[in-house]
């Protein structure tokens, strides 16, 4: 994750594997059986089908600089970043306050 494409050409971008996507989606699974699983299934589907995360990570320098994610939604990029070993500071910004709240609760393990 040094931000430099190998051999001077970009690496192929692929979605996360099913186990990787499921591991992140678990943060959005509600503790109660009757809780909404909308974010859980959205996360599994999004991360399992969208190569964007892999593509961005290939070109993201791992130099300790803070990362600003505009339009972060549920903060999925932060989860992928941490899963892949990224440790730089992360700040997600989104106009949907509900998504920010759910993202913060998922990151803290507080989903209902």
PDB file of C-alpha atoms in Angstrom:
ATOM      1  CA  UNK A   1       0.000   0.000   0.000  1.00  0.00           C
ATOM      2  CA  UNK A   2       2.759   2.444  -0.902  1.00  0.00           C
ATOM      3  CA  UNK A   3       0.812   4.249  -3.632  1.00  0.00           C
ATOM      4  CA  UNK A   4       3.213   3.241  -6.398  1.00  0.00           C
ATOM      5  CA  UNK A   5       1.895   0.987  -9.161  1.00  0.00           C
ATOM      6  CA  UNK A   6       4.169  -2.008  -9.730  1.00  0.00           C
ATOM      7  CA  UNK A   7       6.064  -2.173 -13.040  1.00  0.00           C
ATOM      8  CA  UNK A   8       4.903   1.328 -13.924  1.00  0.00           C
ATOM      9  CA  UNK A   9       1.357   0.217 -14.753  1.00  0.00           C
ATOM     10  CA  UNK A  10      -1.730   0.154 -12.569  1.00  0.00           C
ATOM     11  CA  UNK A  11      -2.642  -3.085 -10.883  1.00  0.00           C
ATOM     12  CA  UNK A  12      -6.003  -4.607 -11.718  1.00  0.00           C
ATOM     13  CA  UNK A  13      -8.684  -3.349  -9.356  1.00  0.00           C
ATOM     14  CA  UNK A  14     -10.944  -5.954  -7.831  1.00  0.00           C
ATOM     15  CA  UNK A  15     -13.735  -5.882  -5.274  1.00  0.00           C
ATOM     16  CA  UNK A  16     -13.117  -7.283  -1.816  1.00  0.00           C
ATOM     17  CA  UNK A  17     -13.485 -11.022  -1.415  1.00  0.00           C
ATOM     18  CA  UNK A  18     -16.714 -12.276   0.157  1.00  0.00           C
ATOM     19  CA  UNK A  19     -15.002 -12.992   3.519  1.00  0.00           C
ATOM     20  CA  UNK A  20     -13.391  -9.519   3.561  1.00  0.00           C
ATOM     21  CA  UNK A  21     -16.719  -7.828   2.763  1.00  0.00           C
ATOM     22  CA  UNK A  22     -18.558  -9.937   5.364  1.00  0.00           C
ATOM     23  CA  UNK A  23     -15.995  -9.088   8.047  1.00  0.00           C
ATOM     24  CA  UNK A  24     -16.583  -5.362   7.542  1.00  0.00           C
ATOM     25  CA  UNK A  25     -20.357  -5.798   7.181  1.00  0.00           C
ATOM     26  CA  UNK A  26     -20.457  -7.451  10.619  1.00  0.00           C
ATOM     27  CA  UNK A  27     -19.809  -4.015  12.144  1.00  0.00           C
ATOM     28  CA  UNK A  28     -23.204  -2.976  10.751  1.00  0.00           C
ATOM     29  CA  UNK A  29     -25.162  -6.046  11.921  1.00  0.00           C
ATOM     30  CA  UNK A  30     -27.550  -5.060  14.717  1.00  0.00           C
ATOM     31  CA  UNK A  31     -27.237  -6.895  18.015  1.00  0.00           C
ATOM     32  CA  UNK A  32     -30.985  -7.534  18.241  1.00  0.00           C
ATOM     33  CA  UNK A  33     -32.703  -9.934  15.853  1.00  0.00           C
ATOM     34  CA  UNK A  34     -35.350  -7.307  15.070  1.00  0.00           C
ATOM     35  CA  UNK A  35     -32.894  -4.531  14.185  1.00  0.00           C
ATOM     36  CA  UNK A  36     -32.570  -3.209  10.643  1.00  0.00           C
ATOM     37  CA  UNK A  37     -30.029  -5.062   8.535  1.00  0.00           C
ATOM     38  CA  UNK A  38     -30.138  -2.528   5.716  1.00  0.00           C
ATOM     39  CA  UNK A  39     -26.589  -1.247   6.264  1.00  0.00           C
ATOM     40  CA  UNK A  40     -25.253  -4.784   6.786  1.00  0.00           C
ATOM     41  CA  UNK A  41     -26.527  -6.039   3.424  1.00  0.00           C
ATOM     42  CA  UNK A  42     -25.650  -2.790   1.664  1.00  0.00           C
ATOM     43  CA  UNK A  43     -22.072  -3.057   2.946  1.00  0.00           C
ATOM     44  CA  UNK A  44     -21.704  -6.696   1.893  1.00  0.00           C
ATOM     45  CA  UNK A  45     -23.020  -5.958  -1.577  1.00  0.00           C
ATOM     46  CA  UNK A  46     -21.094  -2.732  -2.100  1.00  0.00           C
ATOM     47  CA  UNK A  47     -17.722  -4.008  -0.934  1.00  0.00           C
ATOM     48  CA  UNK A  48     -18.170  -7.319  -2.731  1.00  0.00           C
ATOM     49  CA  UNK A  49     -18.873  -5.702  -6.092  1.00  0.00           C
ATOM     50  CA  UNK A  50     -17.159  -2.298  -6.264  1.00  0.00           C
ATOM     51  CA  UNK A  51     -13.464  -2.222  -7.283  1.00  0.00           C
ATOM     52  CA  UNK A  52     -13.150   1.457  -6.284  1.00  0.00           C
ATOM     53  CA  UNK A  53     -11.731   0.703  -2.834  1.00  0.00           C
ATOM     54  CA  UNK A  54      -8.915  -1.458  -4.183  1.00  0.00           C
ATOM     55  CA  UNK A  55      -8.106   1.107  -6.885  1.00  0.00           C
ATOM     56  CA  UNK A  56      -7.870   4.000  -4.442  1.00  0.00           C
ATOM     57  CA  UNK A  57      -5.764   2.008  -1.990  1.00  0.00           C
ATOM     58  CA  UNK A  58      -3.273   1.155  -4.747  1.00  0.00           C
ATOM     59  CA  UNK A  59      -2.519   4.840  -5.239  1.00  0.00           C
ATOM     60  CA  UNK A  60      -2.846   6.070  -1.674  1.00  0.00           C
ATOM     61  CA  UNK A  61       0.525   6.941  -0.157  1.00  0.00           C
ATOM     62  CA  UNK A  62       1.132   5.406   3.253  1.00  0.00           C
ATOM     63  CA  UNK A  63       3.006   8.432   4.564  1.00  0.00           C
ATOM     64  CA  UNK A  64       0.983   9.105   7.702  1.00  0.00           C
ATOM     65  CA  UNK A  65      -0.850  12.088   6.219  1.00  0.00           C
ATOM     66  CA  UNK A  66      -4.477  12.455   7.273  1.00  0.00           C
ATOM     67  CA  UNK A  67      -7.119  11.244   4.820  1.00  0.00           C
ATOM     68  CA  UNK A  68     -10.217  13.365   4.153  1.00  0.00           C
ATOM     69  CA  UNK A  69     -13.102  11.343   2.680  1.00  0.00           C
ATOM     70  CA  UNK A  70     -15.695  13.718   1.219  1.00  0.00           C
ATOM     71  CA  UNK A  71     -19.068  12.041   0.801  1.00  0.00           C
ATOM     72  CA  UNK A  72     -18.013   9.149   3.026  1.00  0.00           C
ATOM     73  CA  UNK A  73     -21.507   7.783   3.623  1.00  0.00           C
ATOM     74  CA  UNK A  74     -21.145   4.910   6.081  1.00  0.00           C
ATOM     75  CA  UNK A  75     -17.358   5.265   6.158  1.00  0.00           C
ATOM     76  CA  UNK A  76     -16.742   2.035   4.269  1.00  0.00           C
ATOM     77  CA  UNK A  77     -13.413   3.271   2.934  1.00  0.00           C
ATOM     78  CA  UNK A  78     -12.187   3.729   6.512  1.00  0.00           C
ATOM     79  CA  UNK A  79     -13.096   0.106   7.299  1.00  0.00           C
ATOM     80  CA  UNK A  80     -11.313  -1.172   4.176  1.00  0.00           C
ATOM     81  CA  UNK A  81      -8.304   1.018   4.935  1.00  0.00           C
ATOM     82  CA  UNK A  82      -7.995  -0.401   8.465  1.00  0.00           C
ATOM     83  CA  UNK A  83      -8.620  -3.964   7.278  1.00  0.00           C
ATOM     84  CA  UNK A  84      -5.706  -3.602   4.860  1.00  0.00           C
ATOM     85  CA  UNK A  85      -3.390  -2.215   7.540  1.00  0.00           C
ATOM     86  CA  UNK A  86      -3.673   1.532   6.884  1.00  0.00           C
ATOM     87  CA  UNK A  87      -3.095   3.546  10.049  1.00  0.00           C
ATOM     88  CA  UNK A  88      -3.254   7.154   8.867  1.00  0.00           C
ATOM     89  CA  UNK A  89      -5.769   9.500  10.517  1.00  0.00           C
ATOM     90  CA  UNK A  90      -9.154   9.456   8.754  1.00  0.00           C
ATOM     91  CA  UNK A  91     -11.922  12.066   8.686  1.00  0.00           C
ATOM     92  CA  UNK A  92     -15.162  11.284   6.887  1.00  0.00           C
ATOM     93  CA  UNK A  93     -17.581  14.061   5.891  1.00  0.00           C
ATOM     94  CA  UNK A  94     -21.093  13.576   4.513  1.00  0.00           C
ATOM     95  CA  UNK A  95     -24.250  15.677   4.203  1.00  0.00           C
ATOM     96  CA  UNK A  96     -26.347  12.752   5.499  1.00  0.00           C
ATOM     97  CA  UNK A  97     -26.107  13.056   9.278  1.00  0.00           C
ATOM     98  CA  UNK A  98     -27.893   9.722   9.720  1.00  0.00           C
ATOM     99  CA  UNK A  99     -25.170   7.890   7.804  1.00  0.00           C
ATOM    100  CA  UNK A 100     -22.471   9.608   9.850  1.00  0.00           C
ATOM    101  CA  UNK A 101     -24.214   8.581  13.078  1.00  0.00           C
ATOM    102  CA  UNK A 102     -24.582   4.965  11.911  1.00  0.00           C
ATOM    103  CA  UNK A 103     -20.953   4.935  10.747  1.00  0.00           C
ATOM    104  CA  UNK A 104     -19.745   6.185  14.127  1.00  0.00           C
ATOM    105  CA  UNK A 105     -21.884   3.649  15.972  1.00  0.00           C
ATOM    106  CA  UNK A 106     -20.648   0.807  13.758  1.00  0.00           C
ATOM    107  CA  UNK A 107     -17.023   1.850  14.275  1.00  0.00           C
ATOM    108  CA  UNK A 108     -17.603   1.870  18.034  1.00  0.00           C
ATOM    109  CA  UNK A 109     -19.535  -1.432  18.033  1.00  0.00           C
ATOM    110  CA  UNK A 110     -22.731   0.207  19.299  1.00  0.00           C
ATOM    111  CA  UNK A 111     -25.363  -0.771  16.720  1.00  0.00           C
ATOM    112  CA  UNK A 112     -28.818  -1.570  18.085  1.00  0.00           C
TER     113      UNK A 112
END
